[in-house]
Coordinates of C-alpha atoms in Angstrom, one line a residue:
M2 CA 0.0 0.0 0.0
I3 CA 1.2 3.5 -0.9
W4 CA -0.1 6.6 1.0
D5 CA 0.2 9.1 -1.9
E6 CA 0.8 7.3 -5.1
K7 CA 0.8 10.5 -7.2
I8 CA 3.8 11.9 -5.4
E9 CA 5.6 8.8 -4.2
C10 CA 5.5 7.3 -7.7
M11 CA 5.9 10.5 -9.7
D12 CA 7.8 10.5 -13.0
L13 CA 11.4 11.5 -12.3
E14 CA 11.5 14.4 -14.8
E15 CA 8.2 15.8 -13.5
K16 CA 9.6 15.6 -9.9
K17 CA 12.7 17.4 -10.9
E18 CA 10.6 20.3 -12.2
L19 CA 8.7 20.3 -8.9
Q20 CA 11.9 20.2 -6.8
L21 CA 13.5 23.1 -8.8
K22 CA 10.4 25.3 -8.5
R23 CA 10.3 24.7 -4.7
L24 CA 14.1 25.1 -4.3
Q25 CA 14.0 28.5 -6.0
K26 CA 11.1 29.6 -3.8
I27 CA 12.6 28.4 -0.6
V28 CA 16.0 30.1 -1.4
K29 CA 14.2 33.4 -2.0
K30 CA 12.3 33.0 1.2
A31 CA 15.4 32.2 3.3
Y32 CA 17.3 35.2 1.8
E33 CA 14.5 37.7 2.4
N34 CA 13.5 36.5 5.9
V35 CA 16.4 35.0 7.7
P36 CA 19.4 37.3 8.4
F37 CA 21.8 34.4 8.6
Y38 CA 21.0 33.3 5.1
K39 CA 21.1 36.9 3.7
D40 CA 24.6 37.3 5.1
K41 CA 25.7 33.9 3.9
F42 CA 24.4 34.3 0.4
D43 CA 25.8 37.8 0.1
E44 CA 29.1 36.5 1.2
V45 CA 29.4 34.1 -1.7
G46 CA 27.5 36.4 -4.1
I47 CA 24.5 34.2 -4.7
K48 CA 20.8 35.1 -5.2
A49 CA 17.7 33.1 -5.8
E50 CA 17.7 34.0 -9.5
D51 CA 21.0 32.3 -9.8
I52 CA 19.4 28.9 -9.1
E53 CA 18.5 27.9 -12.6
T54 CA 18.9 24.1 -12.3
L55 CA 18.9 21.6 -9.5
E56 CA 22.7 21.3 -9.9
D57 CA 23.0 25.0 -9.0
I58 CA 22.2 24.0 -5.4
A59 CA 26.0 23.3 -5.1
K60 CA 26.5 27.1 -5.3
L61 CA 24.7 27.6 -2.0
P62 CA 26.6 27.6 1.3
F63 CA 26.1 24.9 3.9
T64 CA 24.3 25.2 7.1
T65 CA 25.8 23.4 10.2
K66 CA 24.6 22.6 13.6
T67 CA 26.9 25.3 15.0
N68 CA 25.1 27.9 12.8
L69 CA 21.8 26.8 14.3
R70 CA 23.2 26.9 17.9
D71 CA 24.6 30.4 17.2
A72 CA 21.1 31.5 16.2
Y73 CA 19.6 30.2 19.5
P74 CA 16.7 30.5 20.2
F75 CA 14.7 32.0 17.4
G76 CA 17.2 33.5 14.9
M77 CA 16.5 31.0 12.1
F78 CA 12.7 31.7 12.0
A79 CA 11.5 33.0 8.6
V80 CA 8.1 34.1 9.9
P81 CA 6.9 36.3 12.7
E82 CA 7.0 34.5 16.1
D83 CA 3.3 34.5 16.5
E84 CA 3.0 32.3 13.4
I85 CA 5.1 29.6 15.1
I86 CA 2.7 27.3 16.9
E87 CA 5.0 24.6 18.1
I88 CA 8.7 24.4 19.1
H89 CA 11.0 21.4 19.5
T90 CA 14.7 21.2 20.3
S91 CA 17.6 18.8 20.0
S92 CA 18.9 17.3 23.2
G93 CA 21.6 19.9 23.6
T94 CA 24.0 17.4 25.3
T95 CA 27.1 18.9 23.7
G96 CA 26.1 22.6 24.0
K97 CA 23.1 24.8 23.3
P98 CA 20.3 22.9 21.7
T99 CA 19.1 23.5 18.2
V100 CA 15.6 24.9 18.0
S101 CA 13.0 23.9 15.4
G102 CA 9.9 26.0 14.9
Y103 CA 6.7 24.9 13.2
T104 CA 3.9 26.8 11.6
E105 CA 0.5 25.2 11.0
K106 CA 1.6 24.4 7.4
D107 CA 4.8 22.7 8.8
L108 CA 2.8 20.5 11.1
E109 CA 0.6 19.5 8.1
I110 CA 3.8 18.5 6.1
W111 CA 5.2 16.7 9.1
S112 CA 1.9 14.7 9.5
E113 CA 2.0 13.9 5.7
V114 CA 5.6 12.5 5.6
C115 CA 5.0 10.5 8.8
A116 CA 1.8 9.1 7.3
R117 CA 3.9 7.9 4.4
A118 CA 6.4 6.3 6.8
I119 CA 3.7 4.5 8.7
T120 CA 2.1 3.2 5.5
M121 CA 5.5 2.0 4.3
S122 CA 5.8 0.1 7.6
L123 CA 2.5 -1.8 6.9
G124 CA 0.4 0.7 8.9
T125 CA -3.3 1.2 8.1
K126 CA -6.4 2.6 9.6
G127 CA -7.0 -0.6 11.5
D128 CA -3.7 -0.7 13.3
R129 CA -2.8 0.0 16.9
I130 CA 0.5 1.8 17.2
Q131 CA 2.4 1.7 20.5
N132 CA 4.5 4.8 20.3
C133 CA 7.5 4.5 22.6
Y134 CA 9.4 7.4 21.3
G135 CA 9.7 10.3 23.8
Y136 CA 7.1 13.0 23.8
G137 CA 8.1 16.6 24.6
L138 CA 10.8 18.7 23.1
F139 CA 12.2 15.6 21.3
T140 CA 10.6 15.3 17.9
G141 CA 10.3 11.5 17.9
G142 CA 7.0 11.0 19.7
L143 CA 4.9 13.7 18.2
G144 CA 6.0 13.2 14.6
I145 CA 4.7 9.6 14.7
H146 CA 1.7 10.8 16.7
Y147 CA 0.7 13.3 14.0
G148 CA 1.3 10.7 11.2
S149 CA -0.9 8.1 13.0
H150 CA -3.8 10.6 13.1
K151 CA -3.4 11.3 9.4
V152 CA -3.5 7.5 8.6
G153 CA -6.4 7.0 11.0
A154 CA -4.5 4.4 13.0
N155 CA -5.1 3.9 16.8
I156 CA -2.2 5.6 18.5
V157 CA -1.1 4.6 22.0
P158 CA 1.0 7.5 23.2
I159 CA 2.9 5.6 25.9
S160 CA 6.2 7.4 25.3
A161 CA 9.5 5.9 26.6
G162 CA 10.2 4.1 29.8
N163 CA 8.2 2.0 32.3
T164 CA 9.0 -1.3 30.5
K165 CA 6.7 -3.4 32.6
R166 CA 3.8 -1.2 31.6
Q167 CA 4.9 -1.3 28.0
I168 CA 4.6 -5.1 28.0
E169 CA 1.2 -5.0 29.7
I170 CA -0.1 -2.6 27.1
M171 CA 1.4 -4.6 24.3
E172 CA -0.5 -7.7 25.5
D173 CA -3.7 -6.1 26.7
F174 CA -4.2 -3.7 23.8
Q175 CA -2.9 -6.2 21.1
T176 CA -0.5 -3.7 19.7
T177 CA 0.3 -4.3 16.0
I178 CA 3.1 -1.8 15.4
L179 CA 5.9 -0.8 17.7
T180 CA 7.8 2.4 17.4
C181 CA 11.0 3.0 19.4
T182 CA 14.8 2.9 19.2
P183 CA 16.2 -0.5 18.0
S184 CA 18.1 -0.9 21.3
Y185 CA 14.9 -0.5 23.3
A186 CA 13.1 -2.9 21.1
L187 CA 15.8 -5.4 21.9
Y188 CA 15.3 -4.8 25.6
L189 CA 11.5 -5.3 25.2
A190 CA 12.2 -8.6 23.4
E191 CA 14.3 -9.7 26.4
V192 CA 11.6 -8.9 28.9
L193 CA 9.0 -10.7 26.8
E194 CA 11.2 -13.8 26.7
K195 CA 11.7 -13.7 30.5
K196 CA 7.9 -13.6 30.8
G197 CA 7.7 -16.7 28.6
L198 CA 5.9 -15.0 25.7
K199 CA 6.7 -16.2 22.2
P200 CA 6.5 -14.0 19.2
E201 CA 3.4 -15.7 17.9
E202 CA 1.6 -15.0 21.2
I203 CA 1.7 -11.2 20.7
S204 CA 0.0 -9.2 17.9
L205 CA 3.0 -7.3 16.6
K206 CA 3.5 -7.3 12.9
S207 CA 6.0 -4.5 12.3
G208 CA 8.4 -2.1 14.0
I209 CA 9.4 1.4 13.1
F210 CA 12.9 1.8 14.6
G211 CA 15.2 4.8 14.4
A212 CA 16.9 7.6 16.3
E213 CA 20.2 5.6 16.5
M214 CA 22.3 3.6 14.0
W215 CA 21.7 -0.1 13.7
T216 CA 22.8 -2.9 11.4
E217 CA 21.2 -5.6 9.2
E218 CA 22.3 -8.1 11.8
M219 CA 20.3 -6.2 14.5
R220 CA 17.3 -6.2 12.1
D221 CA 17.6 -10.0 11.9
E222 CA 17.8 -10.3 15.6
L223 CA 14.7 -8.1 16.2
E224 CA 12.7 -9.8 13.5
K225 CA 13.5 -13.3 14.9
R226 CA 12.8 -12.4 18.6
L227 CA 9.7 -10.2 18.1
G228 CA 8.2 -12.0 15.0
I229 CA 7.9 -8.7 13.1
T230 CA 9.0 -6.9 10.0
A231 CA 11.6 -4.4 11.3
L232 CA 11.9 -1.2 9.3
N233 CA 14.1 1.8 9.5
I234 CA 12.9 5.4 10.0
Y235 CA 15.1 8.5 9.6
G236 CA 14.7 12.1 10.6
L237 CA 16.4 14.9 12.4
T238 CA 15.2 17.8 14.5
E239 CA 17.0 20.4 12.5
V240 CA 15.1 19.5 9.3
M241 CA 11.7 18.4 10.6
G242 CA 11.9 15.3 12.8
P243 CA 11.1 11.7 12.0
G244 CA 9.5 10.9 8.6
V245 CA 12.2 12.4 6.4
A246 CA 12.8 8.9 5.1
N247 CA 11.5 5.4 5.8
E248 CA 12.0 1.8 4.5
C249 CA 9.3 -0.1 2.7
P250 CA 9.1 -4.0 3.1
E251 CA 11.5 -4.4 0.2
K252 CA 14.3 -3.3 2.6
A253 CA 16.2 -1.8 -0.3
G254 CA 17.0 1.6 1.3
L255 CA 15.0 4.3 2.9
H256 CA 12.6 6.3 0.7
I257 CA 13.2 10.0 1.2
S258 CA 10.2 12.3 0.8
D259 CA 12.2 14.2 -1.7
D260 CA 9.3 16.5 -2.7
H261 CA 9.8 18.1 0.7
F262 CA 13.5 17.3 1.5
Y263 CA 16.1 17.6 -1.3
P264 CA 19.1 15.2 -0.6
E265 CA 22.7 15.4 -1.7
I266 CA 25.7 13.4 -0.9
I267 CA 29.0 15.2 -0.5
D268 CA 32.6 14.0 -0.3
L269 CA 33.9 14.1 3.2
K270 CA 37.1 15.9 2.2
T271 CA 36.3 18.0 -0.8
K272 CA 32.7 18.8 0.2
E273 CA 31.7 18.4 -3.5
P274 CA 28.6 16.4 -4.5
V275 CA 29.3 12.7 -5.4
P276 CA 27.5 10.4 -7.9
D277 CA 24.7 8.1 -7.0
G278 CA 25.8 5.0 -5.1
E279 CA 28.9 6.7 -3.7
K280 CA 29.1 7.1 0.0
G281 CA 29.6 10.4 1.7
E282 CA 27.8 12.8 4.0
L283 CA 24.1 13.4 3.6
V284 CA 23.1 17.0 3.1
I285 CA 19.4 18.0 3.2
T286 CA 17.6 21.2 2.0
T287 CA 14.0 21.7 3.1
L288 CA 11.9 22.5 0.0
T289 CA 8.6 23.4 1.7
R290 CA 9.5 24.3 5.3
D291 CA 7.5 27.4 6.1
G292 CA 8.6 28.6 9.6
M293 CA 12.2 27.7 9.4
P294 CA 13.7 26.9 6.0
I295 CA 17.0 25.1 6.1
I296 CA 19.4 25.2 3.2
R297 CA 22.0 22.5 2.6
F298 CA 22.2 21.2 6.2
R299 CA 25.2 19.0 6.9
T300 CA 23.7 16.0 8.7
K301 CA 27.0 14.3 9.5
D302 CA 25.4 11.0 8.6
I303 CA 27.3 8.7 6.2
T304 CA 25.2 7.1 3.5
S305 CA 24.6 7.0 -0.3
I306 CA 21.6 7.6 -2.5
T307 CA 20.1 6.2 -5.6
H308 CA 17.3 7.5 -7.9
E309 CA 16.4 4.1 -9.3
K310 CA 12.8 3.0 -9.0
C311 CA 12.1 0.6 -6.1
K312 CA 10.4 -2.7 -6.6
C313 CA 7.5 -1.4 -4.5
G314 CA 6.8 1.1 -7.3
R315 CA 8.0 4.3 -5.5
T316 CA 10.3 6.6 -7.4
L317 CA 11.4 8.5 -4.3
T318 CA 15.1 8.9 -3.8
R319 CA 16.4 6.1 -1.7
M320 CA 19.2 6.4 0.9
S321 CA 21.2 3.4 2.1
R322 CA 21.3 2.5 5.8
I323 CA 23.4 5.0 7.8
T324 CA 26.8 3.4 8.5
G325 CA 28.1 6.0 10.8
R326 CA 28.4 9.7 11.5
S327 CA 31.4 11.8 10.5
D328 CA 31.4 13.2 14.1
D329 CA 31.1 9.7 15.6
M330 CA 34.0 8.2 13.8
L331 CA 36.6 6.8 16.1
K332 CA 40.2 7.2 14.9
I333 CA 42.1 4.4 16.6
R334 CA 45.9 4.3 15.8
G335 CA 45.2 6.0 12.5
V336 CA 42.3 3.8 11.5
I337 CA 38.8 5.1 11.1
V338 CA 36.3 2.8 13.0
F339 CA 32.5 3.1 13.2
P340 CA 30.6 1.4 16.1
S341 CA 28.3 -0.2 13.5
Q342 CA 31.3 -2.2 12.2
I343 CA 31.9 -3.7 15.6
E344 CA 28.2 -4.5 16.0
R345 CA 28.1 -6.2 12.7
A346 CA 31.1 -8.4 13.7
L347 CA 29.5 -9.3 17.1
L348 CA 26.1 -10.3 15.7
K349 CA 27.7 -12.8 13.3
I350 CA 28.8 -14.9 16.3
N351 CA 26.4 -17.4 17.8
G352 CA 25.8 -17.1 21.6
L353 CA 26.4 -13.4 21.9
T354 CA 23.7 -10.8 22.7
P355 CA 23.6 -7.5 20.8
N356 CA 24.5 -5.7 24.0
Y357 CA 28.0 -4.3 23.9
Q358 CA 30.0 -1.2 24.9
I359 CA 33.2 0.2 23.4
V360 CA 35.7 1.9 25.7
V361 CA 38.6 3.9 24.2
T362 CA 41.6 4.9 26.3
R363 CA 45.1 6.1 25.8
P364 CA 47.2 4.7 28.6
G365 CA 50.4 5.7 27.0
H366 CA 51.1 7.1 23.6
L367 CA 48.8 4.6 21.7
D368 CA 45.0 4.3 21.7
E369 CA 43.5 1.1 23.2
L370 CA 40.1 -0.1 22.3
E371 CA 38.2 -2.5 24.6
V372 CA 34.9 -4.1 23.6
K373 CA 32.8 -5.3 26.5
V374 CA 30.3 -8.0 25.3
E375 CA 27.5 -9.7 27.0
T376 CA 27.3 -13.5 26.5
S377 CA 24.1 -15.5 26.6
K378 CA 23.4 -17.6 29.6
E379 CA 24.1 -20.7 27.6
L380 CA 27.5 -19.5 26.6
F381 CA 28.7 -18.0 29.9
S382 CA 31.1 -20.3 31.7
D383 CA 33.2 -20.4 34.9
E384 CA 36.0 -22.1 33.0
M385 CA 38.7 -19.5 32.3
R386 CA 40.1 -21.4 29.4
K387 CA 36.8 -21.6 27.6
M388 CA 36.1 -17.9 28.2
E389 CA 39.5 -16.9 26.9
A390 CA 38.9 -18.9 23.7
I391 CA 35.6 -17.1 23.2
E392 CA 37.1 -13.7 23.7
Q393 CA 39.8 -14.6 21.2
N394 CA 37.2 -15.7 18.7
I395 CA 35.4 -12.3 19.1
A396 CA 38.7 -10.4 18.8
N397 CA 39.5 -12.2 15.6
A398 CA 36.0 -11.4 14.2
I399 CA 36.4 -7.7 15.0
H400 CA 39.9 -7.7 13.5
N401 CA 38.5 -9.1 10.3
E402 CA 35.9 -6.3 10.2
I403 CA 38.0 -3.3 11.1
G404 CA 41.6 -4.4 10.6
L405 CA 42.6 -3.6 14.2
R406 CA 43.4 -5.8 17.2
V407 CA 41.2 -5.0 20.2
N408 CA 40.8 -6.2 23.7
V409 CA 37.6 -8.1 24.3
T410 CA 36.0 -8.6 27.7
L411 CA 33.1 -11.0 28.2
V412 CA 30.6 -9.9 30.9
E413 CA 27.7 -11.8 32.4
P414 CA 24.3 -11.6 30.8
E415 CA 22.3 -8.5 31.7
T416 CA 25.2 -6.6 33.3
L417 CA 25.6 -3.8 30.7
P418 CA 23.3 -0.8 31.0
R419 CA 20.0 -0.9 29.1
S420 CA 18.5 2.2 27.5
E421 CA 14.9 3.3 27.1
G422 CA 16.1 5.8 24.5
K423 CA 19.3 6.0 22.5
A424 CA 21.9 3.4 23.6
V425 CA 25.3 4.7 24.7
R426 CA 27.7 2.4 22.8
V427 CA 30.9 4.4 23.0
I428 CA 32.8 5.7 26.1
D429 CA 35.8 7.6 24.9
K430 CA 38.1 8.3 27.8
R431 CA 41.0 9.8 25.8
K432 CA 39.9 13.4 26.3
F433 CA 40.1 12.9 30.1
D434 CA 43.5 11.3 30.1

């Protein structure tokens, strides 16, 4: 099922015309209404009239998270403040949060793209969606909430936390779709198993998982343990929130709502656009954002895009699974390492749980990387020799994946911290040394 077949399956040439028309309009609006963009465009000598083709977008300057923080709180708004009817922010864990303001038109667009995402995830009017994303300033909960109303599904706005209650609701309300981070879905699977519930004894059919990076191996684990189709949703506060892109059951990439969000991939070093299929940093321009247009926002997310038609019939631009963030890359003894590479290696080994933690230290002049891994109850042993052999096996698997020798420490089942939101996978102690 497709939510808006006319748009989602639009002829590519017709879509390019629509994108160009909207790009020209949003560039003009940003220049005339946001001082930051007027200054930036004047600095490089660019005006809206200079955008004659979609390729001309490369002439426009980038917007970064630092730029948005510098404009805190309302410096990026393109409309009078009394036209902004809702405000969200990022977490602000590394400084001032970024603020995202929405007009009534923006909330309608957000509802629309989230309705598309829910429909791609097998959601229909008859479904009951248990929404475990956080409500409040975080965009996750309300984005899904608005999209559910648009679809006409039955939304259970339970938000994050209170896992015992989550399980009760899942059973009693016969939830059919689960929305949360993949790490929290894994924890819910653990709790269900402890309760003795098998996948066929609950009503879940699909999961909409996002807000953190996860691998194909994690998808396999979630589908097996929850008996669902596990699909990836993507979004970010600075651009709109969840619903920017979502997988369909073909699992061949995330469909970007590119009539609202224009995607580019740029080379990490040169910052120049790269061809389809080549990995780089995702850059997004909002084509229809009313209250707060964003031009060429550098997401820091590493992916690739394709414009090939999907088997599902959609012609929306597809992005591959995020493999890392340019600001989350770990440089260990000169080698670039993404946490997702370590997760991929771990989940290929039978008997391990997908719960792990990466600790980076610099005891002397060289970086050391330790990977703490939970074993399953079946695998955990009191025999030192047996445990050492398992640790060596894991270390070899990680070495094959990243090309570095690491220290592996096996820990008992259920001893690493669980998260009801985004999992904390990396602890980098080097900056404290």
